[in-house]
Amino acid sequence: MHAEWEIVGKEGLNFFGKMSASISHEIKNILAIINENAGLLNDFTIMADKGIPIAPERLKTISTKIAEQVKRADLIVKNMNQFSHSVDEQIQTITLHDLIEVVIKLSLRFAANRGIHLNQQPAVSPVRIISSPFLLQNLIWLCLDKTMDHTGDKKTVSIIAKSVHNGVIIKFTYAGTIGEKSDTFPSAQTAALLLLLKAELEINDEAGELILHLPASLLA
Amino acid sequence: MKILLVDDEYELVSTLAERLSIRGIDADWVTSGEDALAKLTETNYDLAVLDIKMPRLSGLELRKQIQTIQPNMRYIFMTGHGSAEDFFSASSEEGADSYLVKPVNIDDLITKIHESLARRALGSTGHSE
């Protein structure tokens, strides 16, 4: 178990860093948009000083755009905050839909860079488990990252969490072929996470599904 | 002087183009590398301002493709990386012409546009800046 924790610890930092970098990139873009709109307001003021009238409608549009970006930043920071607090307690009761939603939101830029659409299917009823939120987020990200590389022409990965008789499953639906005996997947990092989370991985390329089987409680 | 701005952030690239236009710079804009390549088949540009991280076709990859269509074009990159050092570590192998870290100062951008085009007039390739 010690070796697994070592792998997970090192790679966990890598995961945390990757997500943080993506978030900071998004925030930089938002700041850039606000900066340009503030600059445009300043341009209009200078033009007004020179006697060129400003259309009130333009000011309203700019104000709306700035407000939209502030809202966008607020959502990103909210997700970042949730993500950061996932390391507060090693084991927690987790509502899977919410946890998956955070991972998806944090992964949107990575998906967009590959032209992939991520789709979270609504849960029929809330699915809760007792597990490690940070390790589970890391594992979900690794599965998402892998399936995003194998979507074929559909360019979509759908994710759904369901309760089953002996625990829960998280199903990733893609359209391509991962290969059940892939040399690179599951990686050492994925294998270590699977062990620590008492999870099992099932790849069904025929159905285009990757399924994570998780126990209802890590403490059981 | 004709400039092409390429960034997947619509609100950013459209506003930047308007601000350049207020300053007398003729700037078209698109929100993807694919649209940029389509635009280049109908219009000649002196310089392109490219976001580095864009879906499907990055700014650096786009530059490679543009070079085969309009070899005399100049490039300025915009990056959302935290710092210039981050940018250079990410792109040193590619050889950056010139870069700006977001949020961009419009006066800095205009200065870089003029500098880059002045260097082109002098015949510099600009790959060692």
CSV table of C-alpha atoms in Angstrom, one decimal:
chain,number,residue,atom,x,y,z
A,1,MET,CA,0.0,0.0,0.0
A,2,HIS,CA,2.9,2.3,0.8
A,3,ALA,CA,4.1,2.2,-2.9
A,4,GLU,CA,0.6,3.1,-4.1
A,5,TRP,CA,0.4,6.1,-1.7
A,6,GLU,CA,3.7,7.3,-3.0
A,7,ILE,CA,2.5,7.2,-6.6
A,8,VAL,CA,-0.8,8.8,-5.8
A,9,GLY,CA,0.9,11.5,-3.7
A,10,LYS,CA,3.2,12.5,-6.5
A,11,GLU,CA,0.7,12.2,-9.3
A,12,GLY,CA,-2.0,13.9,-7.1
A,13,LEU,CA,0.2,17.0,-7.0
A,14,ASN,CA,0.5,16.8,-10.7
A,15,PHE,CA,-3.3,16.6,-11.1
A,16,PHE,CA,-3.7,19.5,-8.7
A,17,GLY,CA,-1.2,21.6,-10.6
A,18,LYS,CA,-2.8,20.8,-14.0
A,19,MET,CA,-6.2,21.8,-12.8
A,20,SER,CA,-4.8,25.0,-11.1
A,21,ALA,CA,-3.0,26.0,-14.3
A,22,SER,CA,-6.2,25.5,-16.3
A,23,ILE,CA,-8.2,27.6,-13.9
A,24,SER,CA,-5.6,30.4,-13.9
A,25,HIS,CA,-5.6,30.4,-17.7
A,26,GLU,CA,-9.4,30.8,-17.7
A,27,ILE,CA,-9.2,33.6,-15.2
A,28,LYS,CA,-6.6,35.3,-17.3
A,29,ASN,CA,-8.9,35.3,-20.2
A,30,ILE,CA,-11.7,36.8,-18.2
A,31,LEU,CA,-9.4,39.5,-16.9
A,32,ALA,CA,-8.4,40.2,-20.5
A,33,ILE,CA,-12.0,40.6,-21.6
A,34,ILE,CA,-12.8,42.9,-18.7
A,35,ASN,CA,-9.6,44.8,-19.4
A,36,GLU,CA,-10.6,45.4,-23.1
A,37,ASN,CA,-14.1,46.5,-22.2
A,38,ALA,CA,-12.8,48.9,-19.5
A,39,GLY,CA,-10.4,50.1,-22.1
A,40,LEU,CA,-13.2,50.6,-24.6
A,41,LEU,CA,-15.1,52.6,-22.1
A,42,ASN,CA,-12.0,54.8,-21.7
A,43,ASP,CA,-11.8,55.1,-25.4
A,44,PHE,CA,-15.4,56.3,-25.6
A,45,THR,CA,-14.7,58.9,-22.8
A,46,ILE,CA,-11.7,60.3,-24.7
A,47,MET,CA,-13.9,60.4,-27.9
A,48,ALA,CA,-16.7,62.2,-25.9
A,49,ASP,CA,-14.1,64.8,-24.7
A,50,LYS,CA,-13.4,65.4,-28.4
A,51,GLY,CA,-17.1,66.0,-29.1
A,52,ILE,CA,-18.0,62.6,-30.4
A,53,PRO,CA,-21.2,61.5,-28.7
A,54,ILE,CA,-21.5,58.1,-26.9
A,55,ALA,CA,-24.5,56.0,-27.6
A,56,PRO,CA,-26.0,55.0,-24.2
A,57,GLU,CA,-26.8,51.6,-25.7
A,58,ARG,CA,-23.1,50.9,-26.2
A,59,LEU,CA,-22.4,51.7,-22.6
A,60,LYS,CA,-25.2,49.4,-21.5
A,61,THR,CA,-23.7,46.6,-23.7
A,62,ILE,CA,-20.2,47.0,-22.2
A,63,SER,CA,-21.6,47.0,-18.7
A,64,THR,CA,-23.5,43.8,-19.4
A,65,LYS,CA,-20.4,42.2,-20.9
A,66,ILE,CA,-18.4,43.1,-17.8
A,67,ALA,CA,-21.1,41.7,-15.5
A,68,GLU,CA,-21.2,38.5,-17.5
A,69,GLN,CA,-17.5,38.0,-17.1
A,70,VAL,CA,-17.6,38.7,-13.4
A,71,LYS,CA,-20.3,36.0,-13.1
A,72,ARG,CA,-18.2,33.6,-15.2
A,73,ALA,CA,-15.2,34.2,-12.9
A,74,ASP,CA,-17.3,33.7,-9.8
A,75,LEU,CA,-18.4,30.3,-11.1
A,76,ILE,CA,-14.8,29.3,-11.8
A,77,VAL,CA,-13.6,30.4,-8.4
A,78,LYS,CA,-16.5,28.5,-6.8
A,79,ASN,CA,-15.5,25.3,-8.6
A,80,MET,CA,-11.9,26.0,-7.7
A,81,ASN,CA,-12.9,26.4,-4.1
A,82,GLN,CA,-14.8,23.2,-4.0
A,83,PHE,CA,-11.9,21.4,-5.7
A,84,SER,CA,-9.4,22.9,-3.1
A,85,HIS,CA,-11.6,21.8,-0.2
A,86,SER,CA,-11.7,18.2,-1.5
A,87,VAL,CA,-8.4,17.6,0.4
A,88,ASP,CA,-9.7,18.9,3.7
A,89,GLU,CA,-10.9,15.5,4.9
A,90,GLN,CA,-9.5,12.2,3.5
A,91,ILE,CA,-12.8,10.4,3.7
A,92,GLN,CA,-16.2,12.1,3.3
A,93,THR,CA,-19.7,11.4,2.3
A,94,ILE,CA,-19.8,12.4,-1.4
A,95,THR,CA,-22.7,13.2,-3.6
A,96,LEU,CA,-21.3,11.7,-6.8
A,97,HIS,CA,-23.2,14.0,-9.2
A,98,ASP,CA,-21.8,17.1,-7.6
A,99,LEU,CA,-18.3,15.7,-7.5
A,100,ILE,CA,-18.4,14.7,-11.2
A,101,GLU,CA,-19.9,18.1,-12.1
A,102,VAL,CA,-16.8,19.8,-10.5
A,103,VAL,CA,-14.4,17.5,-12.4
A,104,ILE,CA,-16.3,18.2,-15.7
A,105,LYS,CA,-16.3,22.0,-15.2
A,106,LEU,CA,-12.5,21.9,-14.4
A,107,SER,CA,-12.0,19.8,-17.5
A,108,LEU,CA,-13.9,21.9,-20.0
A,109,ARG,CA,-10.9,23.7,-21.3
A,110,PHE,CA,-9.0,20.4,-21.8
A,111,ALA,CA,-12.1,19.1,-23.6
A,112,ALA,CA,-12.4,22.2,-25.7
A,113,ASN,CA,-8.8,22.0,-26.8
A,114,ARG,CA,-9.5,18.6,-28.2
A,115,GLY,CA,-12.9,19.6,-29.7
A,116,ILE,CA,-14.7,17.3,-27.2
A,117,HIS,CA,-18.1,17.9,-25.7
A,118,LEU,CA,-18.6,16.6,-22.1
A,119,ASN,CA,-22.1,15.6,-21.2
A,120,GLN,CA,-23.1,14.7,-17.6
A,121,GLN,CA,-26.3,12.7,-17.6
A,122,PRO,CA,-28.7,13.5,-14.7
A,123,ALA,CA,-28.8,11.0,-11.9
A,124,VAL,CA,-32.2,9.3,-11.4
A,125,SER,CA,-31.8,9.7,-7.7
A,126,PRO,CA,-28.9,11.1,-5.6
A,127,VAL,CA,-25.9,8.7,-5.5
A,128,ARG,CA,-23.9,9.0,-2.3
A,129,ILE,CA,-20.8,7.1,-1.3
A,130,ILE,CA,-18.2,7.4,1.5
A,131,SER,CA,-14.9,7.8,-0.2
A,132,SER,CA,-11.9,10.0,-0.7
A,133,PRO,CA,-13.1,13.0,-2.8
A,134,PHE,CA,-9.6,14.1,-4.0
A,135,LEU,CA,-8.5,10.6,-5.0
A,136,LEU,CA,-11.8,10.0,-6.7
A,137,GLN,CA,-11.6,13.3,-8.6
A,138,ASN,CA,-8.2,12.3,-9.7
A,139,LEU,CA,-9.4,8.9,-10.9
A,140,ILE,CA,-12.4,10.4,-12.7
A,141,TRP,CA,-10.1,12.9,-14.4
A,142,LEU,CA,-7.8,10.1,-15.6
A,143,CYS,CA,-10.7,8.1,-17.0
A,144,LEU,CA,-12.1,11.3,-18.6
A,145,ASP,CA,-8.7,12.1,-20.1
A,146,LYS,CA,-8.4,8.6,-21.5
A,147,THR,CA,-11.9,8.5,-23.0
A,148,MET,CA,-11.6,11.9,-24.5
A,149,ASP,CA,-8.8,10.5,-26.6
A,150,HIS,CA,-11.1,7.7,-27.9
A,151,THR,CA,-14.4,9.4,-29.0
A,152,GLY,CA,-14.2,8.7,-32.7
A,153,ASP,CA,-16.2,11.1,-34.8
A,154,LYS,CA,-18.8,11.7,-32.1
A,155,LYS,CA,-16.4,13.9,-30.1
A,156,THR,CA,-18.5,13.4,-27.0
A,157,VAL,CA,-18.0,11.8,-23.6
A,158,SER,CA,-21.1,11.2,-21.5
A,159,ILE,CA,-20.8,10.4,-17.8
A,160,ILE,CA,-23.4,9.1,-15.4
A,161,ALA,CA,-23.3,7.8,-11.8
A,162,LYS,CA,-25.7,5.0,-10.7
A,163,SER,CA,-26.3,3.0,-7.6
A,164,VAL,CA,-26.0,-0.8,-8.1
A,165,HIS,CA,-26.6,-3.7,-5.7
A,166,ASN,CA,-23.0,-3.8,-4.3
A,167,GLY,CA,-22.0,-0.2,-4.6
A,168,VAL,CA,-22.0,2.4,-7.3
A,169,ILE,CA,-20.8,2.7,-10.9
A,170,ILE,CA,-19.6,5.7,-12.9
A,171,LYS,CA,-20.0,5.1,-16.6
A,172,PHE,CA,-18.1,7.0,-19.2
A,173,THR,CA,-19.6,6.5,-22.7
A,174,TYR,CA,-17.3,7.2,-25.7
A,175,ALA,CA,-17.4,6.0,-29.3
A,176,GLY,CA,-13.9,4.8,-30.0
A,177,THR,CA,-11.6,1.9,-28.9
A,178,ILE,CA,-9.4,2.1,-25.9
A,179,GLY,CA,-8.2,-1.5,-26.1
A,180,GLU,CA,-8.7,-3.8,-23.1
A,181,LYS,CA,-5.1,-4.7,-23.0
A,182,SER,CA,-3.7,-1.3,-23.6
A,183,ASP,CA,-0.1,-0.9,-22.5
A,184,THR,CA,-0.6,2.6,-21.2
A,185,PHE,CA,-4.0,2.3,-19.5
A,186,PRO,CA,-4.6,1.8,-16.7
A,187,SER,CA,-1.4,3.6,-15.9
A,188,ALA,CA,0.5,3.0,-12.7
A,189,GLN,CA,-1.2,6.0,-11.3
A,190,THR,CA,-4.6,4.8,-12.3
A,191,ALA,CA,-3.9,1.4,-10.9
A,192,ALA,CA,-2.8,2.8,-7.6
A,193,LEU,CA,-5.9,5.0,-7.3
A,194,LEU,CA,-8.1,1.9,-8.1
A,195,LEU,CA,-6.4,0.0,-5.3
A,196,LEU,CA,-6.7,2.7,-2.7
A,197,LEU,CA,-10.3,3.5,-3.6
A,198,LYS,CA,-11.1,-0.3,-3.7
A,199,ALA,CA,-12.4,0.3,-7.2
A,200,GLU,CA,-12.5,-1.8,-10.3
A,201,LEU,CA,-12.2,-0.7,-13.9
A,202,GLU,CA,-14.1,-2.3,-16.8
A,203,ILE,CA,-13.5,-1.4,-20.4
A,204,ASN,CA,-16.1,-2.4,-22.9
A,205,ASP,CA,-15.0,-1.1,-26.3
A,206,GLU,CA,-17.8,-2.8,-28.1
A,207,ALA,CA,-20.3,-0.7,-26.2
A,208,GLY,CA,-17.9,2.2,-26.0
A,209,GLU,CA,-18.1,2.2,-22.2
A,210,LEU,CA,-15.6,2.6,-19.5
A,211,ILE,CA,-17.1,1.7,-16.1
A,212,LEU,CA,-15.7,2.4,-12.7
A,213,HIS,CA,-17.1,0.1,-9.9
A,214,LEU,CA,-16.8,1.7,-6.5
A,215,PRO,CA,-17.8,0.4,-3.0
A,216,ALA,CA,-20.6,2.3,-1.2
A,217,SER,CA,-18.2,2.9,1.6
A,218,LEU,CA,-14.4,2.9,1.7
A,219,LEU,CA,-14.7,2.2,5.5
A,220,ALA,CA,-16.7,-1.0,5.1
B,1,MET,CA,-1.6,47.9,-42.7
B,2,LYS,CA,-4.0,45.0,-42.2
B,3,ILE,CA,-4.1,42.8,-39.1
B,4,LEU,CA,-5.8,39.5,-38.3
B,5,LEU,CA,-6.7,38.8,-34.7
B,6,VAL,CA,-7.3,35.2,-33.7
B,7,ASP,CA,-8.6,34.2,-30.3
B,8,ASP,CA,-11.3,31.7,-29.2
B,9,GLU,CA,-12.6,34.2,-26.7
B,10,TYR,CA,-15.2,36.1,-28.8
B,11,GLU,CA,-15.7,39.0,-26.4
B,12,LEU,CA,-11.9,39.5,-26.2
B,13,VAL,CA,-11.0,39.4,-29.8
B,14,SER,CA,-14.0,41.5,-31.0
B,15,THR,CA,-13.4,44.2,-28.5
B,16,LEU,CA,-9.7,44.3,-29.2
B,17,ALA,CA,-10.4,44.7,-32.9
B,18,GLU,CA,-12.8,47.6,-32.2
B,19,ARG,CA,-10.2,49.3,-30.0
B,20,LEU,CA,-7.5,48.9,-32.7
B,21,SER,CA,-10.0,50.3,-35.3
B,22,ILE,CA,-10.6,53.4,-33.1
B,23,ARG,CA,-6.8,53.9,-33.3
B,24,GLY,CA,-6.9,53.7,-37.1
B,25,ILE,CA,-5.6,50.1,-37.4
B,26,ASP,CA,-7.6,47.9,-39.8
B,27,ALA,CA,-8.2,44.7,-37.9
B,28,ASP,CA,-10.3,41.6,-38.8
B,29,TRP,CA,-11.0,39.0,-36.2
B,30,VAL,CA,-11.9,35.3,-36.1
B,31,THR,CA,-12.4,32.9,-33.2
B,32,SER,CA,-10.6,29.8,-34.5
B,33,GLY,CA,-7.6,28.6,-36.4
B,34,GLU,CA,-9.8,27.1,-39.0
B,35,ASP,CA,-11.6,30.4,-39.6
B,36,ALA,CA,-8.3,32.2,-39.8
B,37,LEU,CA,-7.1,29.9,-42.5
B,38,ALA,CA,-10.3,30.5,-44.5
B,39,LYS,CA,-9.9,34.2,-44.0
B,40,LEU,CA,-6.4,34.1,-45.3
B,41,THR,CA,-7.5,32.6,-48.6
B,42,GLU,CA,-9.5,35.8,-49.4
B,43,THR,CA,-7.5,38.5,-47.7
B,44,ASN,CA,-3.8,39.5,-47.4
B,45,TYR,CA,-2.7,40.4,-44.0
B,46,ASP,CA,0.5,42.1,-42.8
B,47,LEU,CA,0.4,40.6,-39.3
B,48,ALA,CA,-1.5,38.1,-37.2
B,49,VAL,CA,-2.1,38.4,-33.5
B,50,LEU,CA,-2.6,34.8,-32.3
B,51,ASP,CA,-3.7,33.4,-29.0
B,52,ILE,CA,-1.5,30.4,-28.2
B,53,LYS,CA,-4.1,28.1,-26.6
B,54,MET,CA,-7.0,27.6,-28.9
B,55,PRO,CA,-9.2,24.5,-29.4
B,56,ARG,CA,-8.0,22.1,-32.1
B,57,LEU,CA,-5.5,24.4,-33.7
B,58,SER,CA,-3.1,26.2,-31.4
B,59,GLY,CA,-1.6,29.6,-32.2
B,60,LEU,CA,1.8,28.0,-32.8
B,61,GLU,CA,0.4,25.3,-35.1
B,62,LEU,CA,-1.7,27.9,-36.9
B,63,ARG,CA,1.4,30.0,-37.6
B,64,LYS,CA,3.1,27.0,-39.2
B,65,GLN,CA,0.1,26.6,-41.6
B,66,ILE,CA,-0.1,30.3,-42.3
B,67,GLN,CA,3.5,30.4,-43.3
B,68,THR,CA,2.8,28.2,-46.2
B,69,ILE,CA,0.0,30.5,-47.4
B,70,GLN,CA,1.3,33.9,-46.6
B,71,PRO,CA,5.1,33.5,-45.9
B,72,ASN,CA,5.7,37.3,-45.4
B,73,MET,CA,3.3,37.7,-42.5
B,74,ARG,CA,4.5,38.7,-39.1
B,75,TYR,CA,3.1,37.3,-35.8
B,76,ILE,CA,2.5,38.4,-32.3
B,77,PHE,CA,1.3,35.8,-29.8
B,78,MET,CA,-1.0,36.4,-26.9
B,79,THR,CA,-0.7,34.0,-23.9
B,80,GLY,CA,-2.8,33.4,-20.9
B,81,HIS,CA,0.2,31.8,-19.2
B,82,GLY,CA,1.1,33.3,-15.9
B,83,SER,CA,4.3,34.9,-17.1
B,84,ALA,CA,6.6,35.5,-20.0
B,85,GLU,CA,8.9,32.8,-18.6
B,86,ASP,CA,6.1,30.3,-18.7
B,87,PHE,CA,5.4,31.3,-22.3
B,88,PHE,CA,9.0,30.9,-23.4
B,89,SER,CA,9.4,27.6,-21.7
B,90,ALA,CA,6.3,26.4,-23.5
B,91,SER,CA,7.3,27.8,-26.9
B,92,SER,CA,11.1,28.1,-27.0
B,93,GLU,CA,11.4,25.3,-29.6
B,94,GLU,CA,9.0,27.1,-31.8
B,95,GLY,CA,10.8,30.5,-31.8
B,96,ALA,CA,8.4,33.3,-30.9
B,97,ASP,CA,8.3,36.4,-33.0
B,98,SER,CA,6.9,38.5,-30.2
B,99,TYR,CA,4.4,38.0,-27.4
B,100,LEU,CA,2.1,39.7,-24.9
B,101,VAL,CA,0.8,38.2,-21.7
B,102,LYS,CA,-3.0,38.6,-21.1
B,103,PRO,CA,-4.5,41.0,-20.1
B,104,VAL,CA,-2.9,42.9,-23.0
B,105,ASN,CA,-2.2,46.6,-22.8
B,106,ILE,CA,-3.4,48.1,-26.1
B,107,ASP,CA,-0.5,50.6,-26.4
B,108,ASP,CA,2.0,47.7,-25.9
B,109,LEU,CA,0.2,45.8,-28.6
B,110,ILE,CA,0.3,48.7,-31.0
B,111,THR,CA,4.0,49.3,-30.3
B,112,LYS,CA,4.7,45.6,-31.0
B,113,ILE,CA,2.7,45.8,-34.2
B,114,HIS,CA,4.7,48.7,-35.5
B,115,GLU,CA,8.0,47.3,-34.4
B,116,SER,CA,7.3,44.0,-36.0
B,117,LEU,CA,6.3,45.5,-39.3
B,118,ALA,CA,9.3,47.9,-39.2
B,119,ARG,CA,11.5,44.8,-38.8
B,120,ARG,CA,9.8,43.1,-41.7
B,121,ALA,CA,10.5,46.2,-43.8
B,122,LEU,CA,14.2,45.9,-42.9
B,123,GLY,CA,14.1,42.2,-43.9
B,124,SER,CA,14.5,40.6,-40.5
B,125,THR,CA,13.0,37.1,-40.0
B,126,GLY,CA,12.2,37.9,-36.4
B,127,HIS,CA,12.8,34.4,-35.1
B,128,SER,CA,15.4,35.3,-32.5
B,129,GLU,CA,13.6,38.0,-30.5
